[in-house]
Amino acid sequence: MEEAGEMVQIKNLPALEKQVALWKDESTVDKMPIGYILSLEGADSLITLEYLERAYGYGLRAIGPAHYGPGRYANGTDSSGKMEQAGLDLLSKMEELNIILDATHLCDDAFWQAMDHFHGAVWASHNNCRALVNHNRQFSDDQLKALFQRDAVIGAAMDAWMIVPGWVKGKSTPHSTGCNLEKLLDHVDHICQLAGNSRHIGIGSDLDGAFGREQCPYDLESIADLQKIPGLLKKRGYSDRDIEGIMHGNWLRFLRKAWS
């Protein structure tokens, strides 16, 4: 896709600003490539720190050390336990290389340990609120507050079971559980109210092909329907500036700071 001019990798601040300029230019917006930042979910494929250095060389800029269950460097969703020395070494090398720590999927023990040991930029690319859906995959209010203190941005995720409580895999449907974009915005609003501002939430989606319309908000028929969100936020009293931040501005501010 890169060779066809359909995508372009963003590795640093100049590349980011170039892409943003294209995005704002109405004469190029219909034919510009999609900009992407290479991220890794679950670091097990990085067999040694030399692999991490090699990956940084070809553009890796964010890492979530864990995914589901126990991992090489950290334990993830549905598991527990702190990181051992290999995980701490990974965090140190990430900090040295200025690789963003993605807190998504870290189990509680690993999350708090990472907050203590990693001093670089932190985000949570796709995560929702445990206060609304009580599962270890979600962040507790204390975890959210810790992320606010790090000036993190959390990406609201659109997997139905993370949006509404009581989801039963294979039985529940978005319609039967009332899972729509308004319910997703309950998570967005919870984060904003907890933070006292709208600077720490963005669109995380997680709409990467692992599931389809059977497991996402029922009023989201295609990616284009994300454009319903600004109107729904406006009805809740969010200002135009708030909405711009939630839709894209908070991620841009985060990256500009991390890569400055």
JSON list of N, CA, C and O in Angstrom, two decimals, residues 152-184:
[
{"chain": "A", "resi": 152, "resn": "ALA", "atom": "N", "xyz": [-1.75, 11.39, 29.61]},
{"chain": "A", "resi": 152, "resn": "ALA", "atom": "CA", "xyz": [-2.07, 10.38, 28.61]},
{"chain": "A", "resi": 152, "resn": "ALA", "atom": "C", "xyz": [-3.37, 10.69, 27.89]},
{"chain": "A", "resi": 152, "resn": "ALA", "atom": "O", "xyz": [-4.20, 11.47, 28.37]},
{"chain": "A", "resi": 153, "resn": "VAL", "atom": "N", "xyz": [-3.55, 10.05, 26.75]},
{"chain": "A", "resi": 153, "resn": "VAL", "atom": "CA", "xyz": [-4.83, 10.05, 26.04]},
{"chain": "A", "resi": 153, "resn": "VAL", "atom": "C", "xyz": [-5.31, 8.60, 25.96]},
{"chain": "A", "resi": 153, "resn": "VAL", "atom": "O", "xyz": [-4.52, 7.69, 25.69]},
{"chain": "A", "resi": 154, "resn": "ILE", "atom": "N", "xyz": [-6.59, 8.41, 26.21]},
{"chain": "A", "resi": 154, "resn": "ILE", "atom": "CA", "xyz": [-7.20, 7.08, 26.18]},
{"chain": "A", "resi": 154, "resn": "ILE", "atom": "C", "xyz": [-8.13, 7.02, 24.97]},
{"chain": "A", "resi": 154, "resn": "ILE", "atom": "O", "xyz": [-8.95, 7.92, 24.76]},
{"chain": "A", "resi": 155, "resn": "GLY", "atom": "N", "xyz": [-7.99, 5.98, 24.16]},
{"chain": "A", "resi": 155, "resn": "GLY", "atom": "CA", "xyz": [-8.83, 5.83, 22.98]},
{"chain": "A", "resi": 155, "resn": "GLY", "atom": "C", "xyz": [-10.06, 5.00, 23.29]},
{"chain": "A", "resi": 155, "resn": "GLY", "atom": "O", "xyz": [-9.95, 3.83, 23.68]},
{"chain": "A", "resi": 156, "resn": "ALA", "atom": "N", "xyz": [-11.25, 5.56, 23.14]},
{"chain": "A", "resi": 156, "resn": "ALA", "atom": "CA", "xyz": [-12.48, 4.83, 23.41]},
{"chain": "A", "resi": 156, "resn": "ALA", "atom": "C", "xyz": [-12.62, 3.66, 22.43]},
{"chain": "A", "resi": 156, "resn": "ALA", "atom": "O", "xyz": [-12.52, 3.83, 21.22]},
{"chain": "A", "resi": 157, "resn": "ALA", "atom": "N", "xyz": [-12.84, 2.46, 23.00]},
{"chain": "A", "resi": 157, "resn": "ALA", "atom": "CA", "xyz": [-12.91, 1.24, 22.19]},
{"chain": "A", "resi": 157, "resn": "ALA", "atom": "C", "xyz": [-14.36, 0.88, 21.89]},
{"chain": "A", "resi": 157, "resn": "ALA", "atom": "O", "xyz": [-15.26, 1.10, 22.69]},
{"chain": "A", "resi": 158, "resn": "MET", "atom": "N", "xyz": [-14.58, 0.28, 20.72]},
{"chain": "A", "resi": 158, "resn": "MET", "atom": "CA", "xyz": [-15.94, 0.05, 20.22]},
{"chain": "A", "resi": 158, "resn": "MET", "atom": "C", "xyz": [-16.33, -1.42, 20.15]},
{"chain": "A", "resi": 158, "resn": "MET", "atom": "O", "xyz": [-17.22, -1.79, 19.42]},
{"chain": "A", "resi": 159, "resn": "ASP", "atom": "N", "xyz": [-15.67, -2.25, 20.93]},
{"chain": "A", "resi": 159, "resn": "ASP", "atom": "CA", "xyz": [-16.06, -3.65, 21.07]},
{"chain": "A", "resi": 159, "resn": "ASP", "atom": "C", "xyz": [-17.26, -3.68, 22.03]},
{"chain": "A", "resi": 159, "resn": "ASP", "atom": "O", "xyz": [-17.16, -3.21, 23.16]},
{"chain": "A", "resi": 160, "resn": "ALA", "atom": "N", "xyz": [-18.37, -4.24, 21.58]},
{"chain": "A", "resi": 160, "resn": "ALA", "atom": "CA", "xyz": [-19.63, -4.12, 22.32]},
{"chain": "A", "resi": 160, "resn": "ALA", "atom": "C", "xyz": [-19.54, -4.58, 23.77]},
{"chain": "A", "resi": 160, "resn": "ALA", "atom": "O", "xyz": [-20.11, -3.95, 24.66]},
{"chain": "A", "resi": 161, "resn": "TRP", "atom": "N", "xyz": [-18.81, -5.68, 24.02]},
{"chain": "A", "resi": 161, "resn": "TRP", "atom": "CA", "xyz": [-18.77, -6.19, 25.39]},
{"chain": "A", "resi": 161, "resn": "TRP", "atom": "C", "xyz": [-18.05, -5.25, 26.33]},
{"chain": "A", "resi": 161, "resn": "TRP", "atom": "O", "xyz": [-18.22, -5.32, 27.56]},
{"chain": "A", "resi": 162, "resn": "MET", "atom": "N", "xyz": [-17.23, -4.34, 25.77]},
{"chain": "A", "resi": 162, "resn": "MET", "atom": "CA", "xyz": [-16.54, -3.34, 26.58]},
{"chain": "A", "resi": 162, "resn": "MET", "atom": "C", "xyz": [-17.39, -2.09, 26.79]},
{"chain": "A", "resi": 162, "resn": "MET", "atom": "O", "xyz": [-17.05, -1.24, 27.61]},
{"chain": "A", "resi": 163, "resn": "ILE", "atom": "N", "xyz": [-18.49, -2.00, 26.06]},
{"chain": "A", "resi": 163, "resn": "ILE", "atom": "CA", "xyz": [-19.33, -0.80, 26.11]},
{"chain": "A", "resi": 163, "resn": "ILE", "atom": "C", "xyz": [-20.50, -0.98, 27.05]},
{"chain": "A", "resi": 163, "resn": "ILE", "atom": "O", "xyz": [-20.86, -0.08, 27.81]},
{"chain": "A", "resi": 164, "resn": "VAL", "atom": "N", "xyz": [-21.14, -2.16, 27.00]},
{"chain": "A", "resi": 164, "resn": "VAL", "atom": "CA", "xyz": [-22.34, -2.42, 27.81]},
{"chain": "A", "resi": 164, "resn": "VAL", "atom": "C", "xyz": [-22.09, -3.61, 28.73]},
{"chain": "A", "resi": 164, "resn": "VAL", "atom": "O", "xyz": [-21.42, -4.57, 28.35]},
{"chain": "A", "resi": 165, "resn": "PRO", "atom": "N", "xyz": [-22.63, -3.58, 29.95]},
{"chain": "A", "resi": 165, "resn": "PRO", "atom": "CA", "xyz": [-22.44, -4.70, 30.87]},
{"chain": "A", "resi": 165, "resn": "PRO", "atom": "C", "xyz": [-23.32, -5.89, 30.49]},
{"chain": "A", "resi": 165, "resn": "PRO", "atom": "O", "xyz": [-24.34, -5.74, 29.81]},
{"chain": "A", "resi": 166, "resn": "GLY", "atom": "N", "xyz": [-22.93, -7.07, 30.94]},
{"chain": "A", "resi": 166, "resn": "GLY", "atom": "CA", "xyz": [-23.76, -8.25, 30.76]},
{"chain": "A", "resi": 166, "resn": "GLY", "atom": "C", "xyz": [-23.70, -8.90, 29.41]},
{"chain": "A", "resi": 166, "resn": "GLY", "atom": "O", "xyz": [-24.53, -9.76, 29.10]},
{"chain": "A", "resi": 167, "resn": "TRP", "atom": "N", "xyz": [-22.71, -8.54, 28.59]},
{"chain": "A", "resi": 167, "resn": "TRP", "atom": "CA", "xyz": [-22.60, -9.13, 27.25]},
{"chain": "A", "resi": 167, "resn": "TRP", "atom": "C", "xyz": [-22.25, -10.61, 27.36]},
{"chain": "A", "resi": 167, "resn": "TRP", "atom": "O", "xyz": [-21.32, -10.98, 28.09]},
{"chain": "A", "resi": 168, "resn": "VAL", "atom": "N", "xyz": [-23.00, -11.46, 26.66]},
{"chain": "A", "resi": 168, "resn": "VAL", "atom": "CA", "xyz": [-22.74, -12.89, 26.63]},
{"chain": "A", "resi": 168, "resn": "VAL", "atom": "C", "xyz": [-22.30, -13.27, 25.22]},
{"chain": "A", "resi": 168, "resn": "VAL", "atom": "O", "xyz": [-23.07, -13.15, 24.27]},
{"chain": "A", "resi": 169, "resn": "LYS", "atom": "N", "xyz": [-21.04, -13.70, 25.11]},
{"chain": "A", "resi": 169, "resn": "LYS", "atom": "CA", "xyz": [-20.49, -14.02, 23.80]},
{"chain": "A", "resi": 169, "resn": "LYS", "atom": "C", "xyz": [-21.31, -15.11, 23.11]},
{"chain": "A", "resi": 169, "resn": "LYS", "atom": "O", "xyz": [-21.62, -16.14, 23.71]},
{"chain": "A", "resi": 170, "resn": "GLY", "atom": "N", "xyz": [-21.65, -14.87, 21.86]},
{"chain": "A", "resi": 170, "resn": "GLY", "atom": "CA", "xyz": [-22.41, -15.84, 21.09]},
{"chain": "A", "resi": 170, "resn": "GLY", "atom": "C", "xyz": [-23.91, -15.73, 21.27]},
{"chain": "A", "resi": 170, "resn": "GLY", "atom": "O", "xyz": [-24.67, -16.37, 20.53]},
{"chain": "A", "resi": 171, "resn": "LYS", "atom": "N", "xyz": [-24.35, -14.96, 22.26]},
{"chain": "A", "resi": 171, "resn": "LYS", "atom": "CA", "xyz": [-25.80, -14.80, 22.50]},
{"chain": "A", "resi": 171, "resn": "LYS", "atom": "C", "xyz": [-26.25, -13.35, 22.38]},
{"chain": "A", "resi": 171, "resn": "LYS", "atom": "O", "xyz": [-27.26, -13.05, 21.76]},
{"chain": "A", "resi": 172, "resn": "SER", "atom": "N", "xyz": [-25.50, -12.45, 23.00]},
{"chain": "A", "resi": 172, "resn": "SER", "atom": "CA", "xyz": [-25.89, -11.04, 22.99]},
{"chain": "A", "resi": 172, "resn": "SER", "atom": "C", "xyz": [-25.72, -10.43, 21.61]},
{"chain": "A", "resi": 172, "resn": "SER", "atom": "O", "xyz": [-24.87, -10.87, 20.81]},
{"chain": "A", "resi": 173, "resn": "THR", "atom": "N", "xyz": [-26.51, -9.43, 21.32]},
{"chain": "A", "resi": 173, "resn": "THR", "atom": "CA", "xyz": [-26.37, -8.64, 20.10]},
{"chain": "A", "resi": 173, "resn": "THR", "atom": "C", "xyz": [-26.37, -7.17, 20.47]},
{"chain": "A", "resi": 173, "resn": "THR", "atom": "O", "xyz": [-26.86, -6.80, 21.56]},
{"chain": "A", "resi": 174, "resn": "PRO", "atom": "N", "xyz": [-25.84, -6.32, 19.60]},
{"chain": "A", "resi": 174, "resn": "PRO", "atom": "CA", "xyz": [-25.88, -4.89, 19.91]},
{"chain": "A", "resi": 174, "resn": "PRO", "atom": "C", "xyz": [-27.29, -4.39, 20.19]},
{"chain": "A", "resi": 174, "resn": "PRO", "atom": "O", "xyz": [-27.50, -3.59, 21.11]},
{"chain": "A", "resi": 175, "resn": "HIS", "atom": "N", "xyz": [-28.28, -4.87, 19.40]},
{"chain": "A", "resi": 175, "resn": "HIS", "atom": "CA", "xyz": [-29.66, -4.41, 19.62]},
{"chain": "A", "resi": 175, "resn": "HIS", "atom": "C", "xyz": [-30.21, -4.93, 20.94]},
{"chain": "A", "resi": 175, "resn": "HIS", "atom": "O", "xyz": [-30.88, -4.18, 21.68]},
{"chain": "A", "resi": 176, "resn": "SER", "atom": "N", "xyz": [-29.96, -6.20, 21.28]},
{"chain": "A", "resi": 176, "resn": "SER", "atom": "CA", "xyz": [-30.53, -6.75, 22.51]},
{"chain": "A", "resi": 176, "resn": "SER", "atom": "C", "xyz": [-29.95, -6.11, 23.76]},
{"chain": "A", "resi": 176, "resn": "SER", "atom": "O", "xyz": [-30.60, -6.10, 24.81]},
{"chain": "A", "resi": 177, "resn": "THR", "atom": "N", "xyz": [-28.75, -5.59, 23.67]},
{"chain": "A", "resi": 177, "resn": "THR", "atom": "CA", "xyz": [-28.11, -4.96, 24.83]},
{"chain": "A", "resi": 177, "resn": "THR", "atom": "C", "xyz": [-28.19, -3.43, 24.77]},
{"chain": "A", "resi": 177, "resn": "THR", "atom": "O", "xyz": [-27.68, -2.76, 25.67]},
{"chain": "A", "resi": 178, "resn": "GLY", "atom": "N", "xyz": [-28.80, -2.89, 23.71]},
{"chain": "A", "resi": 178, "resn": "GLY", "atom": "CA", "xyz": [-28.87, -1.43, 23.58]},
{"chain": "A", "resi": 178, "resn": "GLY", "atom": "C", "xyz": [-27.53, -0.79, 23.35]},
{"chain": "A", "resi": 178, "resn": "GLY", "atom": "O", "xyz": [-27.30, 0.37, 23.72]},
{"chain": "A", "resi": 179, "resn": "CYS", "atom": "N", "xyz": [-26.62, -1.53, 22.71]},
{"chain": "A", "resi": 179, "resn": "CYS", "atom": "CA", "xyz": [-25.26, -1.02, 22.50]},
{"chain": "A", "resi": 179, "resn": "CYS", "atom": "C", "xyz": [-25.23, -0.11, 21.28]},
{"chain": "A", "resi": 179, "resn": "CYS", "atom": "O", "xyz": [-25.27, -0.58, 20.13]},
{"chain": "A", "resi": 180, "resn": "ASN", "atom": "N", "xyz": [-25.17, 1.18, 21.53]},
{"chain": "A", "resi": 180, "resn": "ASN", "atom": "CA", "xyz": [-25.07, 2.15, 20.43]},
{"chain": "A", "resi": 180, "resn": "ASN", "atom": "C", "xyz": [-24.01, 3.19, 20.77]},
{"chain": "A", "resi": 180, "resn": "ASN", "atom": "O", "xyz": [-23.32, 3.08, 21.78]},
{"chain": "A", "resi": 181, "resn": "LEU", "atom": "N", "xyz": [-23.85, 4.16, 19.91]},
{"chain": "A", "resi": 181, "resn": "LEU", "atom": "CA", "xyz": [-22.81, 5.17, 20.12]},
{"chain": "A", "resi": 181, "resn": "LEU", "atom": "C", "xyz": [-23.05, 6.00, 21.37]},
{"chain": "A", "resi": 181, "resn": "LEU", "atom": "O", "xyz": [-22.10, 6.47, 22.00]},
{"chain": "A", "resi": 182, "resn": "GLU", "atom": "N", "xyz": [-24.32, 6.18, 21.76]},
{"chain": "A", "resi": 182, "resn": "GLU", "atom": "CA", "xyz": [-24.60, 6.90, 23.00]},
{"chain": "A", "resi": 182, "resn": "GLU", "atom": "C", "xyz": [-24.00, 6.17, 24.20]},
{"chain": "A", "resi": 182, "resn": "GLU", "atom": "O", "xyz": [-23.46, 6.80, 25.11]},
{"chain": "A", "resi": 183, "resn": "LYS", "atom": "N", "xyz": [-24.09, 4.84, 24.20]},
{"chain": "A", "resi": 183, "resn": "LYS", "atom": "CA", "xyz": [-23.51, 4.07, 25.30]},
{"chain": "A", "resi": 183, "resn": "LYS", "atom": "C", "xyz": [-21.98, 4.20, 25.30]},
{"chain": "A", "resi": 183, "resn": "LYS", "atom": "O", "xyz": [-21.35, 4.25, 26.36]},
{"chain": "A", "resi": 184, "resn": "LEU", "atom": "N", "xyz": [-21.38, 4.24, 24.11]},
{"chain": "A", "resi": 184, "resn": "LEU", "atom": "CA", "xyz": [-19.94, 4.47, 24.03]},
{"chain": "A", "resi": 184, "resn": "LEU", "atom": "C", "xyz": [-19.59, 5.83, 24.62]},
{"chain": "A", "resi": 184, "resn": "LEU", "atom": "O", "xyz": [-18.61, 5.98, 25.37]}
]
